[in-house]
GROMACS .gro file of C-alpha atoms in nm:
model
  127
    1UNK     CA    1  -0.009  -0.008  -0.005
    2UNK     CA    2   0.153   0.337  -0.097
    3UNK     CA    3   0.074   0.652   0.043
    4UNK     CA    4   0.058   0.983  -0.160
    5UNK     CA    5   0.119   1.298   0.046
    6UNK     CA    6  -0.022   1.602  -0.196
    7UNK     CA    7   0.100   1.942  -0.072
    8UNK     CA    8  -0.204   2.197  -0.109
    9UNK     CA    9  -0.046   2.497  -0.216
   10UNK     CA   10  -0.129   2.830  -0.156
   11UNK     CA   11  -0.327   3.075  -0.393
   12UNK     CA   12  -0.084   3.367  -0.268
   13UNK     CA   13   0.224   3.183  -0.497
   14UNK     CA   14   0.009   3.260  -0.809
   15UNK     CA   15  -0.088   3.620  -0.710
   16UNK     CA   16   0.168   3.742  -0.607
   17UNK     CA   17   0.454   3.978  -0.791
   18UNK     CA   18   0.794   3.832  -0.920
   19UNK     CA   19   0.957   4.142  -0.765
   20UNK     CA   20   0.757   4.075  -0.427
   21UNK     CA   21   0.869   3.695  -0.518
   22UNK     CA   22   1.220   3.771  -0.545
   23UNK     CA   23   1.212   4.009  -0.215
   24UNK     CA   24   1.055   3.719  -0.011
   25UNK     CA   25   1.330   3.460  -0.147
   26UNK     CA   26   1.644   3.715  -0.082
   27UNK     CA   27   1.526   3.727   0.237
   28UNK     CA   28   1.479   3.378   0.341
   29UNK     CA   29   1.840   3.365   0.196
   30UNK     CA   30   1.984   3.637   0.413
   31UNK     CA   31   1.825   3.473   0.748
   32UNK     CA   32   1.978   3.140   0.645
   33UNK     CA   33   2.316   3.297   0.625
   34UNK     CA   34   2.245   3.504   0.995
   35UNK     CA   35   2.197   3.243   1.103
   36UNK     CA   36   2.496   3.062   0.970
   37UNK     CA   37   2.718   3.312   1.088
   38UNK     CA   38   2.577   3.279   1.462
   39UNK     CA   39   2.649   2.908   1.405
   40UNK     CA   40   2.322   2.785   1.461
   41UNK     CA   41   2.128   2.495   1.311
   42UNK     CA   42   1.781   2.480   1.102
   43UNK     CA   43   1.722   2.186   1.442
   44UNK     CA   44   1.856   2.534   1.700
   45UNK     CA   45   1.610   2.787   1.462
   46UNK     CA   46   1.340   2.599   1.484
   47UNK     CA   47   1.340   2.533   1.830
   48UNK     CA   48   1.431   2.889   1.918
   49UNK     CA   49   1.153   2.994   1.743
   50UNK     CA   50   0.903   2.745   1.892
   51UNK     CA   51   0.777   2.592   1.454
   52UNK     CA   52   0.838   2.329   1.304
   53UNK     CA   53   1.145   2.223   1.142
   54UNK     CA   54   0.981   2.231   0.788
   55UNK     CA   55   0.832   2.575   0.883
   56UNK     CA   56   1.155   2.746   0.962
   57UNK     CA   57   1.325   2.573   0.627
   58UNK     CA   58   0.992   2.772   0.485
   59UNK     CA   59   1.102   3.062   0.590
   60UNK     CA   60   1.439   3.050   0.473
   61UNK     CA   61   1.359   2.972   0.127
   62UNK     CA   62   1.079   3.338   0.163
   63UNK     CA   63   0.774   3.135   0.127
   64UNK     CA   64   0.517   3.384   0.122
   65UNK     CA   65   0.240   3.170   0.304
   66UNK     CA   66   0.451   3.087   0.656
   67UNK     CA   67   0.283   3.370   0.868
   68UNK     CA   68   0.412   3.723   0.915
   69UNK     CA   69   0.479   3.636   1.251
   70UNK     CA   70   0.716   3.317   1.222
   71UNK     CA   71   0.905   3.580   1.026
   72UNK     CA   72   0.903   3.815   1.336
   73UNK     CA   73   1.052   3.496   1.551
   74UNK     CA   74   1.300   3.408   1.303
   75UNK     CA   75   1.405   3.787   1.340
   76UNK     CA   76   1.396   3.853   1.677
   77UNK     CA   77   1.630   3.510   1.757
   78UNK     CA   78   1.887   3.627   1.523
   79UNK     CA   79   1.866   3.976   1.690
   80UNK     CA   80   1.686   4.201   1.478
   81UNK     CA   81   1.353   4.252   1.701
   82UNK     CA   82   1.343   4.571   1.589
   83UNK     CA   83   1.266   4.587   1.236
   84UNK     CA   84   0.918   4.521   1.244
   85UNK     CA   85   0.904   4.866   1.498
   86UNK     CA   86   1.042   5.073   1.252
   87UNK     CA   87   0.911   4.923   0.903
   88UNK     CA   88   0.609   5.185   0.875
   89UNK     CA   89   0.727   5.436   1.072
   90UNK     CA   90   0.498   5.769   0.896
   91UNK     CA   91   0.780   5.973   0.931
   92UNK     CA   92   0.979   5.758   0.673
   93UNK     CA   93   0.692   5.703   0.461
   94UNK     CA   94   0.791   5.976   0.131
   95UNK     CA   95   0.486   5.910  -0.068
   96UNK     CA   96   0.186   5.934   0.204
   97UNK     CA   97   0.383   6.247   0.400
   98UNK     CA   98   0.374   6.386  -0.011
   99UNK     CA   99  -0.004   6.268  -0.007
  100UNK     CA  100  -0.042   6.420   0.359
  101UNK     CA  101   0.096   6.738   0.199
  102UNK     CA  102  -0.130   6.763  -0.065
  103UNK     CA  103  -0.396   6.764   0.134
  104UNK     CA  104  -0.341   7.054   0.344
  105UNK     CA  105  -0.566   7.336   0.316
  106UNK     CA  106  -0.444   7.637   0.133
  107UNK     CA  107  -0.525   7.906   0.380
  108UNK     CA  108  -0.595   7.850   0.722
  109UNK     CA  109  -0.948   7.990   0.888
  110UNK     CA  110  -1.018   8.071   1.297
  111UNK     CA  111  -1.273   8.043   1.347
  112UNK     CA  112  -1.491   8.273   1.561
  113UNK     CA  113  -1.643   8.186   1.896
  114UNK     CA  114  -2.006   8.395   1.997
  115UNK     CA  115  -1.918   8.646   2.233
  116UNK     CA  116  -2.061   8.583   2.591
  117UNK     CA  117  -2.210   8.821   2.802
  118UNK     CA  118  -2.259   8.835   3.187
  119UNK     CA  119  -2.434   9.044   3.381
  120UNK     CA  120  -2.294   9.231   3.712
  121UNK     CA  121  -2.431   9.535   3.903
  122UNK     CA  122  -2.287   9.745   3.733
  123UNK     CA  123  -2.482   9.621   3.360
  124UNK     CA  124  -2.324   9.362   3.086
  125UNK     CA  125  -1.969   9.286   3.058
  126UNK     CA  126  -1.740   9.027   2.869
  127UNK     CA  127  -1.612   8.703   2.988
   0.00000   0.00000   0.00000
């Protein structure tokens, strides 16, 4: 009796742009290099990240179907934990800053608030 294992491929593989696939592949390769520089085995990384060995190997291949949290944990184990905190920092979002600038009003007007008057024994006075 033979067992055939069929792996279901995520739809993300089919719709991911080529540039992004290459970028993820390079990212995975860079993770592998960083791991080897630290003299860590795949088994050690899998244990430290809390992932299965196969899942960790998929990270090193740049598999887009692996959860972002798994990538984040791998970065953390390799001492790159601050990468995600600065990744989408609004101060570095050049396009977003330009869009904000385009939406700025051409002039600013101060809204006038109605004056409030109170009465005292000498008549009306402004508050």
